[in-house]
Amino acid sequence: QSKPQARVDGSTGVKFSDVAGIDEAVEELQELVRYLKNPELFDKVGIKPPHGVLLEGPPGCGKTLVAKAIAGEAGVPFYQMAGSEFVEVLVGVGSARIRDLFKRAKVNKPAVVFIDEIDALGTRRHGDLSEKKGDLHNASIQERETTLNQLLIELDGFDSGKGVIFLGATNRMDLLDPALLRPGRFDRKIKILPPRAEGRLDILKVHAKKLKMSPSVDLSPYAKNLRGWSGAKLEQLIQESALVAVRKGHDSILQSDIDDAVDRLTIGPIRKGLQLS
Ligand code: ATP
């Protein structure tokens, strides 16, 4: 069980209420929070603890956000690194970083370890070693393999009751080394899909709540019309609307400010007049 100094790495402060439009995924991930809050209970009852969970989906739809929310809801430390940060030409650096990351999490458990862009690290091995491509290229492939092997070792070392949840995120599932997907490693996959109209409205509301909106603002036309926009892009729309409002000297965000922001984000700052209804 974690000690007070375990909080030095800090939790995220993010809650599930900050996440919108991916309700099914959130529902499924609640179990991880229950586990992190009380790993011993799972042990006592004899429930096999959750292990590695892979979050899969396009950029900007909330993979990192939801991972942070799991740690935030449970009030446990969050250890984040990107797969690309482990990929180094210098031999041994990547695997040392993996070891260090997991060590810190284990010392401070219960904890969440999150590796974004795990495909950068876990791409299929033995792919493209080639004499033609030169020593540097081959050394970097070999280093990536060493790093991936270290990750597999760490994942396998998470025996029951360890109290550390391992989350990975990718938008290139097809590139992942199959070894990562074996039982006992990433034994669950959860899709984080782009939001539909209702989800887009909820996401807009989550971000609008943080700013001063005029009470007359209706966000539903944007939710309806901005098909294909990710959570990140919708957040950007709200931020941009605030900037437009400030530039125009409004003391709260008006509907016309959001219309202008949509124009700026879709057709650039010069042309105007996009109809949203
Ligand atoms: P990437 O694959 O590029 O790492 P990601 O799926 O991890 O993307 P996030 O980093 O979680 O995306 O999203 C970026 C930001 O966009 C979040 O911090 C949040 O402010 C906003 N956002 C994205 N999805 C949502 C969502 N479902 N609900 C609320 N806000 C969201």
mmCIF file of C-alpha atoms and ligand atoms in Angstrom:
data_model
loop_
_atom_site.group_PDB
_atom_site.id
_atom_site.type_symbol
_atom_site.label_atom_id
_atom_site.label_comp_id
_atom_site.label_asym_id
_atom_site.label_seq_id
_atom_site.Cartn_x
_atom_site.Cartn_y
_atom_site.Cartn_z
ATOM 1 C CA GLN A 1 0.000 0.000 0.000
ATOM 2 C CA SER A 2 1.285 3.475 -0.777
ATOM 3 C CA LYS A 3 2.843 5.678 1.872
ATOM 4 C CA PRO A 4 2.312 9.451 2.191
ATOM 5 C CA GLN A 5 5.498 10.265 0.276
ATOM 6 C CA ALA A 6 4.072 8.187 -2.543
ATOM 7 C CA ARG A 7 2.133 11.247 -3.587
ATOM 8 C CA VAL A 8 5.305 13.153 -4.511
ATOM 9 C CA ASP A 9 4.756 12.219 -8.143
ATOM 10 C CA GLY A 10 1.263 13.649 -7.792
ATOM 11 C CA SER A 11 -2.043 12.599 -9.242
ATOM 12 C CA THR A 12 -3.550 14.323 -12.220
ATOM 13 C CA GLY A 13 -6.549 16.130 -10.768
ATOM 14 C CA VAL A 14 -8.496 15.023 -13.865
ATOM 15 C CA LYS A 15 -11.912 13.482 -13.245
ATOM 16 C CA PHE A 16 -14.326 11.477 -15.375
ATOM 17 C CA SER A 17 -16.518 14.587 -15.383
ATOM 18 C CA ASP A 18 -13.815 16.212 -17.567
ATOM 19 C CA VAL A 19 -14.292 13.492 -20.161
ATOM 20 C CA ALA A 20 -17.323 13.435 -22.456
ATOM 21 C CA GLY A 21 -18.614 11.640 -25.512
ATOM 22 C CA ILE A 22 -16.974 8.290 -24.771
ATOM 23 C CA ASP A 23 -19.346 7.004 -22.111
ATOM 24 C CA GLU A 24 -19.011 3.305 -22.914
ATOM 25 C CA ALA A 25 -15.247 3.405 -22.586
ATOM 26 C CA VAL A 26 -15.505 5.348 -19.326
ATOM 27 C CA GLU A 27 -17.991 2.803 -17.983
ATOM 28 C CA GLU A 28 -15.573 -0.022 -18.737
ATOM 29 C CA LEU A 29 -12.664 1.835 -17.186
ATOM 30 C CA GLN A 30 -14.477 2.422 -13.881
ATOM 31 C CA GLU A 31 -13.382 -1.044 -12.813
ATOM 32 C CA LEU A 32 -9.749 0.065 -12.916
ATOM 33 C CA VAL A 33 -10.546 2.910 -10.538
ATOM 34 C CA ARG A 34 -12.269 0.514 -8.137
ATOM 35 C CA TYR A 35 -9.189 -1.676 -8.268
ATOM 36 C CA LEU A 36 -6.708 1.165 -7.721
ATOM 37 C CA LYS A 37 -8.707 2.440 -4.765
ATOM 38 C CA ASN A 38 -8.584 -0.909 -3.050
ATOM 39 C CA PRO A 39 -6.316 -3.539 -4.636
ATOM 40 C CA GLU A 40 -6.365 -5.622 -1.450
ATOM 41 C CA LEU A 41 -10.107 -6.159 -1.751
ATOM 42 C CA PHE A 42 -9.679 -7.697 -5.200
ATOM 43 C CA ASP A 43 -6.976 -9.929 -3.713
ATOM 44 C CA LYS A 44 -9.144 -10.948 -0.752
ATOM 45 C CA VAL A 45 -12.155 -11.802 -2.873
ATOM 46 C CA GLY A 46 -9.855 -13.644 -5.259
ATOM 47 C CA ILE A 47 -10.638 -11.537 -8.328
ATOM 48 C CA LYS A 48 -7.889 -11.540 -10.918
ATOM 49 C CA PRO A 49 -6.713 -7.924 -10.981
ATOM 50 C CA PRO A 50 -6.906 -5.931 -14.190
ATOM 51 C CA HIS A 51 -3.554 -5.723 -15.921
ATOM 52 C CA GLY A 52 -2.604 -3.926 -19.098
ATOM 53 C CA VAL A 53 -5.239 -2.038 -21.025
ATOM 54 C CA LEU A 54 -4.679 -0.738 -24.513
ATOM 55 C CA LEU A 55 -6.583 2.394 -25.512
ATOM 56 C CA GLU A 56 -7.012 2.502 -29.229
ATOM 57 C CA GLY A 57 -8.343 5.298 -31.409
ATOM 58 C CA PRO A 58 -7.621 8.331 -33.586
ATOM 59 C CA PRO A 59 -5.662 11.340 -32.277
ATOM 60 C CA GLY A 60 -7.292 13.879 -29.996
ATOM 61 C CA CYS A 61 -10.289 11.797 -28.917
ATOM 62 C CA GLY A 62 -9.359 11.465 -25.260
ATOM 63 C CA LYS A 63 -6.988 8.521 -24.755
ATOM 64 C CA THR A 64 -4.545 10.504 -22.630
ATOM 65 C CA LEU A 65 -7.380 12.384 -20.951
ATOM 66 C CA VAL A 66 -9.187 9.220 -19.870
ATOM 67 C CA ALA A 67 -5.944 7.633 -18.646
ATOM 68 C CA LYS A 68 -5.342 10.711 -16.494
ATOM 69 C CA ALA A 69 -8.934 10.563 -15.258
ATOM 70 C CA ILE A 70 -8.440 6.980 -14.032
ATOM 71 C CA ALA A 71 -5.484 8.087 -11.915
ATOM 72 C CA GLY A 72 -7.302 11.272 -10.858
ATOM 73 C CA GLU A 73 -10.469 9.461 -9.761
ATOM 74 C CA ALA A 74 -8.453 6.936 -7.788
ATOM 75 C CA GLY A 75 -6.150 9.668 -6.402
ATOM 76 C CA VAL A 76 -3.012 7.735 -7.352
ATOM 77 C CA PRO A 77 0.211 8.870 -9.061
ATOM 78 C CA PHE A 78 0.352 8.918 -12.849
ATOM 79 C CA TYR A 79 3.536 8.025 -14.726
ATOM 80 C CA GLN A 80 3.463 9.039 -18.350
ATOM 81 C CA MET A 81 5.928 8.621 -21.183
ATOM 82 C CA ALA A 82 5.644 8.519 -24.947
ATOM 83 C CA GLY A 83 6.866 5.481 -26.866
ATOM 84 C CA SER A 84 9.072 7.763 -28.941
ATOM 85 C CA GLU A 85 10.942 8.845 -25.794
ATOM 86 C CA PHE A 86 12.169 5.294 -25.352
ATOM 87 C CA VAL A 87 13.461 4.970 -28.851
ATOM 88 C CA GLU A 88 17.069 6.080 -28.717
ATOM 89 C CA VAL A 89 20.080 5.264 -30.785
ATOM 90 C CA LEU A 90 22.239 5.023 -27.671
ATOM 91 C CA VAL A 91 22.272 1.418 -26.576
ATOM 92 C CA GLY A 92 20.538 0.719 -23.300
ATOM 93 C CA VAL A 93 18.987 4.163 -22.762
ATOM 94 C CA GLY A 94 15.451 3.130 -23.733
ATOM 95 C CA SER A 95 15.410 0.000 -21.587
ATOM 96 C CA ALA A 96 16.863 1.924 -18.632
ATOM 97 C CA ARG A 97 14.046 4.473 -18.978
ATOM 98 C CA ILE A 98 11.471 1.685 -18.967
ATOM 99 C CA ARG A 99 13.013 0.111 -15.869
ATOM 100 C CA ASP A 100 13.082 3.456 -14.112
ATOM 101 C CA LEU A 101 9.475 4.278 -14.977
ATOM 102 C CA PHE A 102 8.156 0.959 -13.681
ATOM 103 C CA LYS A 103 10.352 1.113 -10.602
ATOM 104 C CA ARG A 104 8.952 4.483 -9.618
ATOM 105 C CA ALA A 105 5.407 3.260 -10.158
ATOM 106 C CA LYS A 106 5.973 0.111 -8.084
ATOM 107 C CA VAL A 107 7.503 2.087 -5.215
ATOM 108 C CA ASN A 108 4.537 4.448 -5.228
ATOM 109 C CA LYS A 109 1.755 1.952 -5.865
ATOM 110 C CA PRO A 110 -1.134 1.953 -6.343
ATOM 111 C CA ALA A 111 -0.294 3.845 -9.502
ATOM 112 C CA VAL A 112 -0.998 4.192 -13.197
ATOM 113 C CA VAL A 113 1.688 3.838 -15.863
ATOM 114 C CA PHE A 114 0.693 5.337 -19.200
ATOM 115 C CA ILE A 115 2.693 4.921 -22.396
ATOM 116 C CA ASP A 116 1.410 7.034 -25.239
ATOM 117 C CA GLU A 117 2.281 6.188 -28.879
ATOM 118 C CA ILE A 118 3.157 2.686 -27.802
ATOM 119 C CA ASP A 119 3.380 1.742 -31.466
ATOM 120 C CA ALA A 120 6.663 3.709 -31.672
ATOM 121 C CA LEU A 121 8.109 1.157 -29.309
ATOM 122 C CA GLY A 122 6.113 -1.928 -30.009
ATOM 123 C CA THR A 123 6.200 -2.162 -33.786
ATOM 124 C CA ARG A 124 6.663 -5.652 -35.132
ATOM 125 C CA ARG A 125 10.194 -6.811 -34.547
ATOM 126 C CA HIS A 126 12.720 -8.239 -36.986
ATOM 127 C CA GLY A 127 11.130 -5.984 -39.582
ATOM 128 C CA ASP A 128 13.743 -4.089 -41.469
ATOM 129 C CA LEU A 129 17.276 -4.890 -40.425
ATOM 130 C CA SER A 130 19.150 -4.420 -43.633
ATOM 131 C CA GLU A 131 22.771 -4.115 -44.730
ATOM 132 C CA LYS A 132 21.819 -1.465 -47.251
ATOM 133 C CA LYS A 133 20.351 0.872 -44.652
ATOM 134 C CA GLY A 134 23.611 1.119 -42.687
ATOM 135 C CA ASP A 135 24.830 0.621 -39.138
ATOM 136 C CA LEU A 136 23.030 3.543 -37.546
ATOM 137 C CA HIS A 137 19.672 2.402 -38.860
ATOM 138 C CA ASN A 138 20.284 -1.184 -37.736
ATOM 139 C CA ALA A 139 21.553 -0.083 -34.328
ATOM 140 C CA SER A 140 18.400 1.925 -33.779
ATOM 141 C CA ILE A 141 16.207 -1.061 -34.710
ATOM 142 C CA GLN A 142 18.164 -3.277 -32.347
ATOM 143 C CA GLU A 143 17.901 -0.730 -29.582
ATOM 144 C CA ARG A 144 14.143 -0.565 -30.082
ATOM 145 C CA GLU A 145 13.966 -4.338 -29.787
ATOM 146 C CA THR A 146 15.958 -4.272 -26.556
ATOM 147 C CA THR A 147 13.590 -1.618 -25.215
ATOM 148 C CA LEU A 148 10.507 -3.572 -26.238
ATOM 149 C CA ASN A 149 11.941 -6.683 -24.596
ATOM 150 C CA GLN A 150 12.443 -4.716 -21.390
ATOM 151 C CA LEU A 151 8.825 -3.563 -21.545
ATOM 152 C CA LEU A 152 7.672 -7.173 -21.970
ATOM 153 C CA ILE A 153 9.759 -8.208 -18.972
ATOM 154 C CA GLU A 154 8.209 -5.451 -16.859
ATOM 155 C CA LEU A 155 4.700 -6.361 -17.970
ATOM 156 C CA ASP A 156 5.283 -10.018 -17.145
ATOM 157 C CA GLY A 157 6.608 -9.012 -13.728
ATOM 158 C CA PHE A 158 3.253 -7.579 -12.705
ATOM 159 C CA ASP A 159 1.988 -10.509 -10.717
ATOM 160 C CA SER A 160 -1.398 -10.452 -9.017
ATOM 161 C CA GLY A 161 -2.078 -7.803 -6.407
ATOM 162 C CA LYS A 162 0.708 -5.512 -7.484
ATOM 163 C CA GLY A 163 -1.556 -2.467 -7.582
ATOM 164 C CA VAL A 164 -0.135 -0.945 -10.746
ATOM 165 C CA ILE A 165 -2.278 -0.478 -13.824
ATOM 166 C CA PHE A 166 -0.514 -0.295 -17.114
ATOM 167 C CA LEU A 167 -2.202 1.698 -19.891
ATOM 168 C CA GLY A 168 -0.970 2.043 -23.445
ATOM 169 C CA ALA A 169 -2.355 4.207 -26.226
ATOM 170 C CA THR A 170 -2.084 3.864 -29.959
ATOM 171 C CA ASN A 171 -3.739 4.963 -33.127
ATOM 172 C CA ARG A 172 -1.859 2.326 -35.115
ATOM 173 C CA MET A 173 -3.011 -0.983 -33.672
ATOM 174 C CA ASP A 174 -1.935 -2.695 -36.885
ATOM 175 C CA LEU A 175 1.709 -1.793 -36.203
ATOM 176 C CA LEU A 176 1.913 -3.327 -32.746
ATOM 177 C CA ASP A 177 4.152 -6.272 -32.073
ATOM 178 C CA PRO A 178 1.848 -9.246 -31.358
ATOM 179 C CA ALA A 179 3.942 -10.062 -28.273
ATOM 180 C CA LEU A 180 2.455 -7.003 -26.572
ATOM 181 C CA LEU A 181 -1.063 -8.290 -27.085
ATOM 182 C CA ARG A 182 -0.608 -11.711 -25.478
ATOM 183 C CA PRO A 183 -2.667 -12.621 -22.406
ATOM 184 C CA GLY A 184 -1.234 -11.203 -19.224
ATOM 185 C CA ARG A 185 0.160 -8.186 -21.085
ATOM 186 C CA PHE A 186 -2.421 -5.994 -22.805
ATOM 187 C CA ASP A 187 -5.249 -8.333 -22.050
ATOM 188 C CA ARG A 188 -7.901 -5.712 -22.737
ATOM 189 C CA LYS A 189 -8.424 -3.335 -25.586
ATOM 190 C CA ILE A 190 -10.778 -0.392 -25.376
ATOM 191 C CA LYS A 191 -11.693 1.716 -28.362
ATOM 192 C CA ILE A 192 -11.787 5.483 -27.904
ATOM 193 C CA LEU A 193 -13.798 6.563 -30.916
ATOM 194 C CA PRO A 194 -14.466 10.035 -32.346
ATOM 195 C CA PRO A 195 -17.554 11.530 -30.714
ATOM 196 C CA ARG A 196 -20.990 11.496 -32.339
ATOM 197 C CA ALA A 197 -23.277 14.554 -32.315
ATOM 198 C CA GLU A 198 -24.497 14.049 -28.745
ATOM 199 C CA GLY A 199 -20.948 13.419 -27.553
ATOM 200 C CA ARG A 200 -19.709 16.505 -29.376
ATOM 201 C CA LEU A 201 -22.300 18.575 -27.535
ATOM 202 C CA ASP A 202 -21.199 17.149 -24.188
ATOM 203 C CA ILE A 203 -17.539 17.815 -24.987
ATOM 204 C CA LEU A 204 -18.322 21.410 -25.984
ATOM 205 C CA LYS A 205 -20.215 21.839 -22.712
ATOM 206 C CA VAL A 206 -17.326 20.419 -20.649
ATOM 207 C CA HIS A 207 -14.964 22.990 -22.119
ATOM 208 C CA ALA A 208 -17.482 25.856 -22.236
ATOM 209 C CA LYS A 209 -18.055 25.392 -18.506
ATOM 210 C CA LYS A 210 -14.511 26.554 -17.839
ATOM 211 C CA LEU A 211 -15.124 29.940 -19.513
ATOM 212 C CA LYS A 212 -17.697 32.692 -19.371
ATOM 213 C CA MET A 213 -20.402 32.018 -21.958
ATOM 214 C CA SER A 214 -23.351 34.294 -22.569
ATOM 215 C CA PRO A 215 -26.495 32.496 -21.267
ATOM 216 C CA SER A 216 -28.075 32.848 -24.711
ATOM 217 C CA VAL A 217 -25.422 30.686 -26.419
ATOM 218 C CA ASP A 218 -26.735 27.484 -28.025
ATOM 219 C CA LEU A 219 -23.968 24.952 -28.663
ATOM 220 C CA SER A 220 -26.157 22.349 -30.358
ATOM 221 C CA PRO A 221 -25.754 23.596 -33.979
ATOM 222 C CA TYR A 222 -21.985 23.142 -33.715
ATOM 223 C CA ALA A 223 -22.364 19.653 -32.267
ATOM 224 C CA LYS A 224 -24.692 18.774 -35.111
ATOM 225 C CA ASN A 225 -22.609 20.225 -37.914
ATOM 226 C CA LEU A 226 -19.004 19.703 -36.929
ATOM 227 C CA ARG A 227 -18.949 16.069 -37.995
ATOM 228 C CA GLY A 228 -15.576 14.381 -37.619
ATOM 229 C CA TRP A 229 -14.222 16.908 -35.128
ATOM 230 C CA SER A 230 -12.259 15.312 -32.307
ATOM 231 C CA GLY A 231 -12.480 16.318 -28.656
ATOM 232 C CA ALA A 232 -9.191 18.183 -29.057
ATOM 233 C CA LYS A 233 -10.546 20.166 -32.003
ATOM 234 C CA LEU A 234 -13.758 20.988 -30.118
ATOM 235 C CA GLU A 235 -11.729 22.193 -27.171
ATOM 236 C CA GLN A 236 -9.754 24.347 -29.574
ATOM 237 C CA LEU A 237 -13.022 25.827 -30.879
ATOM 238 C CA ILE A 238 -14.042 26.939 -27.394
ATOM 239 C CA GLN A 239 -10.600 28.405 -26.753
ATOM 240 C CA GLU A 240 -10.641 30.220 -30.078
ATOM 241 C CA SER A 241 -14.142 31.589 -29.324
ATOM 242 C CA ALA A 242 -12.820 33.066 -26.104
ATOM 243 C CA LEU A 243 -9.978 34.761 -27.977
ATOM 244 C CA VAL A 244 -12.430 36.194 -30.523
ATOM 245 C CA ALA A 245 -14.635 37.493 -27.686
ATOM 246 C CA VAL A 246 -11.690 39.204 -26.012
ATOM 247 C CA ARG A 247 -10.545 40.722 -29.278
ATOM 248 C CA LYS A 248 -14.008 42.176 -29.823
ATOM 249 C CA GLY A 249 -14.177 43.494 -26.290
ATOM 250 C CA HIS A 250 -17.067 41.229 -25.204
ATOM 251 C CA ASP A 251 -17.107 40.331 -21.535
ATOM 252 C CA SER A 252 -18.569 36.896 -22.240
ATOM 253 C CA ILE A 253 -18.527 34.590 -25.263
ATOM 254 C CA LEU A 254 -21.375 35.281 -27.707
ATOM 255 C CA GLN A 255 -22.842 33.012 -30.370
ATOM 256 C CA SER A 256 -21.270 35.227 -33.058
ATOM 257 C CA ASP A 257 -17.833 34.737 -31.461
ATOM 258 C CA ILE A 258 -18.214 30.978 -31.815
ATOM 259 C CA ASP A 259 -19.340 31.373 -35.424
ATOM 260 C CA ASP A 260 -16.211 33.424 -36.108
ATOM 261 C CA ALA A 261 -14.067 30.833 -34.355
ATOM 262 C CA VAL A 262 -15.550 28.076 -36.544
ATOM 263 C CA ASP A 263 -14.658 30.163 -39.593
ATOM 264 C CA ARG A 264 -11.126 30.661 -38.387
ATOM 265 C CA LEU A 265 -10.635 26.971 -37.683
ATOM 266 C CA THR A 266 -12.197 25.732 -40.889
ATOM 267 C CA ILE A 267 -11.448 28.274 -43.590
ATOM 268 C CA GLY A 268 -8.834 30.506 -41.997
ATOM 269 C CA PRO A 269 -9.084 34.000 -40.525
ATOM 270 C CA ILE A 270 -9.768 35.896 -43.757
ATOM 271 C CA ARG A 271 -12.886 34.414 -45.333
ATOM 272 C CA LYS A 272 -16.041 34.430 -43.272
ATOM 273 C CA GLY A 273 -19.662 33.500 -43.426
ATOM 274 C CA LEU A 274 -19.848 29.725 -42.939
ATOM 275 C CA GLN A 275 -23.468 28.809 -42.334
ATOM 276 C CA LEU A 276 -23.980 26.442 -39.453
ATOM 277 C CA SER A 277 -27.630 25.719 -39.646
HETATM 278 P P1 ATP B 1 -3.170 11.448 -29.245
HETATM 279 O O1 ATP B 1 -3.428 10.146 -29.927
HETATM 280 O O2 ATP B 1 -2.826 12.558 -30.206
HETATM 281 O O3 ATP B 1 -2.228 11.363 -28.074
HETATM 282 P P2 ATP B 1 -5.438 11.489 -27.424
HETATM 283 O O4 ATP B 1 -6.517 10.569 -27.873
HETATM 284 O O5 ATP B 1 -4.556 11.035 -26.323
HETATM 285 O O6 ATP B 1 -4.598 11.955 -28.685
HETATM 286 P P3 ATP B 1 -6.018 13.689 -25.694
HETATM 287 O O7 ATP B 1 -4.587 14.100 -25.519
HETATM 288 O O8 ATP B 1 -6.636 12.943 -24.587
HETATM 289 O O9 ATP B 1 -6.144 12.855 -27.044
HETATM 290 O O10 ATP B 1 -6.899 14.962 -26.061
HETATM 291 C C1 ATP B 1 -6.349 16.267 -26.114
HETATM 292 C C2 ATP B 1 -7.258 17.242 -25.402
HETATM 293 O O11 ATP B 1 -8.496 17.351 -26.109
HETATM 294 C C3 ATP B 1 -7.648 16.788 -24.004
HETATM 295 O O12 ATP B 1 -6.718 17.206 -23.047
HETATM 296 C C4 ATP B 1 -9.011 17.448 -23.812
HETATM 297 O O13 ATP B 1 -8.870 18.778 -23.389
HETATM 298 C C5 ATP B 1 -9.597 17.420 -25.216
HETATM 299 N N1 ATP B 1 -10.414 16.214 -25.395
HETATM 300 C C6 ATP B 1 -10.165 15.164 -26.199
HETATM 301 N N2 ATP B 1 -11.119 14.220 -26.095
HETATM 302 C C7 ATP B 1 -12.002 14.682 -25.183
HETATM 303 C C8 ATP B 1 -13.195 14.135 -24.617
HETATM 304 N N3 ATP B 1 -13.656 12.940 -25.002
HETATM 305 N N4 ATP B 1 -13.842 14.866 -23.682
HETATM 306 C C9 ATP B 1 -13.379 16.091 -23.308
HETATM 307 N N5 ATP B 1 -12.259 16.647 -23.805
HETATM 308 C C10 ATP B 1 -11.569 15.964 -24.727
#
